Short mmCIF file of C-alpha atoms in Angstrom, two decimals:
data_model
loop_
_atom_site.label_atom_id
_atom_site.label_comp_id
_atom_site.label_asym_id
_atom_site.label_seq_id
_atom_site.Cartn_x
_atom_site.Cartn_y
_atom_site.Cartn_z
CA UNK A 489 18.33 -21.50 1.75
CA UNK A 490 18.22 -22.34 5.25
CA UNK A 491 14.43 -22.20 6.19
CA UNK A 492 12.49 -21.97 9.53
CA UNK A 493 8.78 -23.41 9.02
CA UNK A 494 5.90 -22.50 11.42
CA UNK A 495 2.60 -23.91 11.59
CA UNK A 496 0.47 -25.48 14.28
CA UNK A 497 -1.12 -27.98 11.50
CA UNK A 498 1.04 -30.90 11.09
CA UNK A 499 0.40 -32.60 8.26
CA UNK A 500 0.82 -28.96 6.53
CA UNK A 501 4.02 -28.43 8.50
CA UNK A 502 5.20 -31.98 7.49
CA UNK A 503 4.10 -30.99 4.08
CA UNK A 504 6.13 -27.66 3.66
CA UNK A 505 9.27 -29.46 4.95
CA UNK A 506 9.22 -32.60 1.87
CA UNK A 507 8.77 -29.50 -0.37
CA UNK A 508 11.35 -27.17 1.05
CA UNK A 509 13.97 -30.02 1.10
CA UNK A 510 12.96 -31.62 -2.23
CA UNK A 511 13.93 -28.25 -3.86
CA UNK A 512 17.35 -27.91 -2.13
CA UNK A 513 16.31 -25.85 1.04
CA UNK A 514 17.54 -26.42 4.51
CA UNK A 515 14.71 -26.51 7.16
CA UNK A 516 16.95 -25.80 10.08
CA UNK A 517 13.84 -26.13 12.49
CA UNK A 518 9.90 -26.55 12.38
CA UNK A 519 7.64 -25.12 14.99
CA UNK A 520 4.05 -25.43 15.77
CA UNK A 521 3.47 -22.23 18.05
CA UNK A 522 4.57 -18.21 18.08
CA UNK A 523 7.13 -18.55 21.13
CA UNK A 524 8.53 -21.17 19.59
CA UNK A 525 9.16 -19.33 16.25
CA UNK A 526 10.96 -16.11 17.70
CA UNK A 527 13.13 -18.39 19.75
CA UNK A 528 14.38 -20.49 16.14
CA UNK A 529 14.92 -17.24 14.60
CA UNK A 530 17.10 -16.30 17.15
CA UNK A 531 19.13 -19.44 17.45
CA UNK A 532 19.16 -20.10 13.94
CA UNK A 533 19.57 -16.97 12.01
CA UNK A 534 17.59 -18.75 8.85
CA UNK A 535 17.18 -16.93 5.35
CA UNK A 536 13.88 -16.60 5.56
CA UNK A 537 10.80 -18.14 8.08
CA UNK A 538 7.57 -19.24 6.61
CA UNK A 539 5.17 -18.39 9.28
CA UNK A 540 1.46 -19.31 9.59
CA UNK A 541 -0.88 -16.15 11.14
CA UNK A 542 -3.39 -18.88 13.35
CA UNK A 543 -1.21 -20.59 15.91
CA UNK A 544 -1.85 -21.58 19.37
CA UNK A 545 -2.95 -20.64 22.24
CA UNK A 546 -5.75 -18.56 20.50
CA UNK A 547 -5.48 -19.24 16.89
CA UNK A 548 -6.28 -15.53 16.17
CA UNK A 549 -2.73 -14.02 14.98
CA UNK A 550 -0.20 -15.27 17.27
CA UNK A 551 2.14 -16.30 13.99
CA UNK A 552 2.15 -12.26 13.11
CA UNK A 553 2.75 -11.20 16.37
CA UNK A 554 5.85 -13.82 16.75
CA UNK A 555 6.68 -12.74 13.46
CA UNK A 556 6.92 -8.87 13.57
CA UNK A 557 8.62 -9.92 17.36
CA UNK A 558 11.04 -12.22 16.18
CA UNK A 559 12.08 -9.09 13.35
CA UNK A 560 12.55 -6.69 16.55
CA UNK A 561 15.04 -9.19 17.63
CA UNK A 562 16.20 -10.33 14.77
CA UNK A 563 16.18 -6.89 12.71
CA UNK A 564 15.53 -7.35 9.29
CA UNK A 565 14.83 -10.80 9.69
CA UNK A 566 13.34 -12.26 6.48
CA UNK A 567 9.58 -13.42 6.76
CA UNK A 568 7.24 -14.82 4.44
CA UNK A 569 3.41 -15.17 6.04
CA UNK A 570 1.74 -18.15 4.27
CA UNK A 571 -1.99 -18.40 5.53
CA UNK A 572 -5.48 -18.86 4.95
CA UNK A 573 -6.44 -15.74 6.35
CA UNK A 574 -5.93 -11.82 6.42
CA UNK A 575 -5.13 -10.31 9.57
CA UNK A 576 -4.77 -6.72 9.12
CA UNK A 577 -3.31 -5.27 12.45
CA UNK A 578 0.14 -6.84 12.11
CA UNK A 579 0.43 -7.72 8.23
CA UNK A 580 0.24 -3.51 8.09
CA UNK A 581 3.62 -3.56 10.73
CA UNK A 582 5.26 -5.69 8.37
CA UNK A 583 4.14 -4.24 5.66
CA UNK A 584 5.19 -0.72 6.74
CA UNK A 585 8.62 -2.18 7.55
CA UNK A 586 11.55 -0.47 5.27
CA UNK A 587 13.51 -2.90 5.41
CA UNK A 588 11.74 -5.13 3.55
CA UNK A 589 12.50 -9.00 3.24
CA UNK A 590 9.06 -9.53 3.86
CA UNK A 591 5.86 -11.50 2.23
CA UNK A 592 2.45 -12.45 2.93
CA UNK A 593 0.76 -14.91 0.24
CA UNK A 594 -2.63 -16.74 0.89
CA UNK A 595 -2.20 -20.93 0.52
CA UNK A 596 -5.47 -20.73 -1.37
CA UNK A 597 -4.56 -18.46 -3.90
CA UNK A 598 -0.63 -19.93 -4.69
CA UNK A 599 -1.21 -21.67 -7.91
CA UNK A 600 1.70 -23.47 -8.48
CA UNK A 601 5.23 -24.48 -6.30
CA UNK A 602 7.67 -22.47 -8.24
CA UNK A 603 5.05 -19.08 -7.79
CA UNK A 604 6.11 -19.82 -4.06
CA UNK A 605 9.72 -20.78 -4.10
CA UNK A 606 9.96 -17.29 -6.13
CA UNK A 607 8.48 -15.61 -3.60
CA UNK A 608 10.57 -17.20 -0.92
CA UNK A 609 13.73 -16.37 -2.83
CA UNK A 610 12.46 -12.69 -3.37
CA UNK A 611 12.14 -12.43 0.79
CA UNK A 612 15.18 -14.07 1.30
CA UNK A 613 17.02 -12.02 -0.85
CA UNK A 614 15.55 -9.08 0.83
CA UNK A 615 12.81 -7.80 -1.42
CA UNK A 616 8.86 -7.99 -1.03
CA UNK A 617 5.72 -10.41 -1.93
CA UNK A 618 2.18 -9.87 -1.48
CA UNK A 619 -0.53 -11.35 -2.61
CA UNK A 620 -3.04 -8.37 -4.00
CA UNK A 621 -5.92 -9.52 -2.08
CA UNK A 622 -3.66 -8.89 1.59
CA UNK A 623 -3.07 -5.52 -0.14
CA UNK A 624 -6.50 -4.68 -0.80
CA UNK A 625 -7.71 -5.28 2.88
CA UNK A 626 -4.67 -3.72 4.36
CA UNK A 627 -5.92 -0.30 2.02
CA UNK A 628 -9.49 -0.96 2.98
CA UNK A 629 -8.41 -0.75 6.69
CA UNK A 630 -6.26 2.38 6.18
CA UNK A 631 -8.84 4.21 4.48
CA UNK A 632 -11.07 3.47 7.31
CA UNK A 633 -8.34 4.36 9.75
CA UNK A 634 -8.02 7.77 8.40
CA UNK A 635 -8.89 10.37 9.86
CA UNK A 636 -8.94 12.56 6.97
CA UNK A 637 -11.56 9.79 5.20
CA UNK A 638 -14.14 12.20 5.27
CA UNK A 639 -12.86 15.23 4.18
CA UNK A 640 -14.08 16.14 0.86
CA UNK A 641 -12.05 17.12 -2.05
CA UNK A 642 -11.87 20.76 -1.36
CA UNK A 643 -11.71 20.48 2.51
CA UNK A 644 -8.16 18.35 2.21
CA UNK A 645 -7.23 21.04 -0.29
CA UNK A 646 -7.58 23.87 2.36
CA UNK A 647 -6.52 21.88 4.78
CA UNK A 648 -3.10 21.13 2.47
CA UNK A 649 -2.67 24.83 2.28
CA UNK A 650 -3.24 25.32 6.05
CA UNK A 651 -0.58 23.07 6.62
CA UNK A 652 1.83 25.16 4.39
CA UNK A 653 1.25 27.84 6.92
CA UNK A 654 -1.22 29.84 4.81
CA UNK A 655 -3.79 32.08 5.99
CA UNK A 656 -7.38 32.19 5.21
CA UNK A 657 -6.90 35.15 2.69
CA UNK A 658 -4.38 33.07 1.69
CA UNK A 659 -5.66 30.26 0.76
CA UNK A 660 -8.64 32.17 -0.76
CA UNK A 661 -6.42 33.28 -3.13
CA UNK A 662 -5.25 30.17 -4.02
CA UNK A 663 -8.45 28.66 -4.24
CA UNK A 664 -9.93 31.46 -5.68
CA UNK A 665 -12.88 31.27 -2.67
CA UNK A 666 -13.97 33.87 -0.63
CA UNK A 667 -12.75 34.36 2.80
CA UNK A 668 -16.25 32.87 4.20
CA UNK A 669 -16.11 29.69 2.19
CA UNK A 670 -12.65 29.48 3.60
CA UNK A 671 -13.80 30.05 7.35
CA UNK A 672 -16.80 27.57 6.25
CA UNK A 673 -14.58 25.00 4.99
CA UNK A 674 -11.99 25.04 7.78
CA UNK A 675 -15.51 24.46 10.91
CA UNK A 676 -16.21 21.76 8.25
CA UNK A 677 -12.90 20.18 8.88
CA UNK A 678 -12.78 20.83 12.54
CA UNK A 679 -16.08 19.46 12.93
CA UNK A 680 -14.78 16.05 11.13
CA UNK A 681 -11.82 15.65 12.66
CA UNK A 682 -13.46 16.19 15.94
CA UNK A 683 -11.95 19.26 17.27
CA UNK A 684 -14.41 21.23 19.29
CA UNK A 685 -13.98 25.38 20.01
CA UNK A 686 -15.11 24.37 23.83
CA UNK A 687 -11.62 22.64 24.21
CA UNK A 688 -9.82 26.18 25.12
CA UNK A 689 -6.74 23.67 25.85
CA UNK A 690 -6.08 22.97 22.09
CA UNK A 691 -4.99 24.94 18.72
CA UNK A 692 -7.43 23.30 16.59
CA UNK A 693 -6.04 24.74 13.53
CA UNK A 694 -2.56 22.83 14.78
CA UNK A 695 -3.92 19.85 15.58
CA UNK A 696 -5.79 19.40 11.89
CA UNK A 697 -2.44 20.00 10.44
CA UNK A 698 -1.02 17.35 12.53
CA UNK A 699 -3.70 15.29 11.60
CA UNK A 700 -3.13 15.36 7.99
CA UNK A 701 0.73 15.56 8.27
CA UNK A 702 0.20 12.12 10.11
CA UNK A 703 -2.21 10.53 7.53
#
């Protein structure tokens, strides 16, 4: 495999490289910052990067940013985040990505070398690695993202059947609920999803529906 490395921490750079190269990989360039990293990928088309999140200038999550970048260039470009850290905002970009050919493993929580060659291999070859504790956060941030979050059970049922187009008689029926605990359900989910009746410029009933279409 030809590999680029990035990481602002040299001895862990230095580190990766030996390792890399002892087990037959090619590191076709190391890099210590994000600019530096979508600029390699470009040049050197690699099989896969192994990117740290905390790079300068503001070691918050420059190496994520670079990385989901250096994909827009490079589409599809294989990426395997190796960090101490969960950043949420950009791991969910990758994460989202179809494409796939994309990781994110904690250094703290790889137990052995071959666990992470086999996870490099699996991104290089196009396929997926995560370690479940990025996956929990990035679920922990969706939920909290959601708009929907605090619907209750019942509320995203109506709302499921409002988005099928039925009416309130309709989905009384369904539910087997009278038409007033539909009407009650429906202010409930207006009032949660913050659509007000003073807003005269909105369909309220259309914009929950494209709220829960979206989520």
């Amino acid at each position: 495999m030809r590999v680029v490395v990035a990481d602002d921490a040299v001895l862990i750079r230095e580190g990766l490289i030996r390792l890399l190269e002892e087990f037959g990989c090619e590191v076709v360039e190391a890099v210590s910052d994000g600019e530096a990293l979508v600029k390699a990928v470009v040049e050197h088309r690699p099989d896969v990067s192994v990117v740290d999140v905390r790079m300068p200038p503001s070691f918050s999550d420059e190496g994520l940013r670079a990385a989901v970048e250096a994909r827009r260039r490079v589409p599809g470009a294989p990426v395997l985040i190796l960090s101490q850290y969960v950043e949420v905002s950009y791991a969910d970009d990758l994460l989202a990505d179809a494409r796939g050919a994309v990781g994110y493993l904690l250094k703290d929580r790889v137990i052995d070398v071959e666990e992470f060659l086999s996870g490099l291999r699996r991104v290089a070859a196009g396929g997926t690695v995560f370690d479940p504790e990025v996956v929990a956060q990035l679920m922990v941030r969706r939920r909290r993202d959601d708009p929907l979050a605090q619907l209750t059970p019942r509320e995203r049922e109506v709302l499921g059947l409002m988005a099928e187009g039925r009416s309130n008689p309709a989905i009384g029926r369904q539910l087997v609920i009278s038409d007033g605990a539909v009407e009650k359900h429906i202010r409930s989910i207006f009032a949660k999803l913050d659509l007000h009746a003073e807003d005269t410029d909105q369909h309220r009933r259309v914009l929950a529906v494209l709220a829960y279409l979206r989520s």
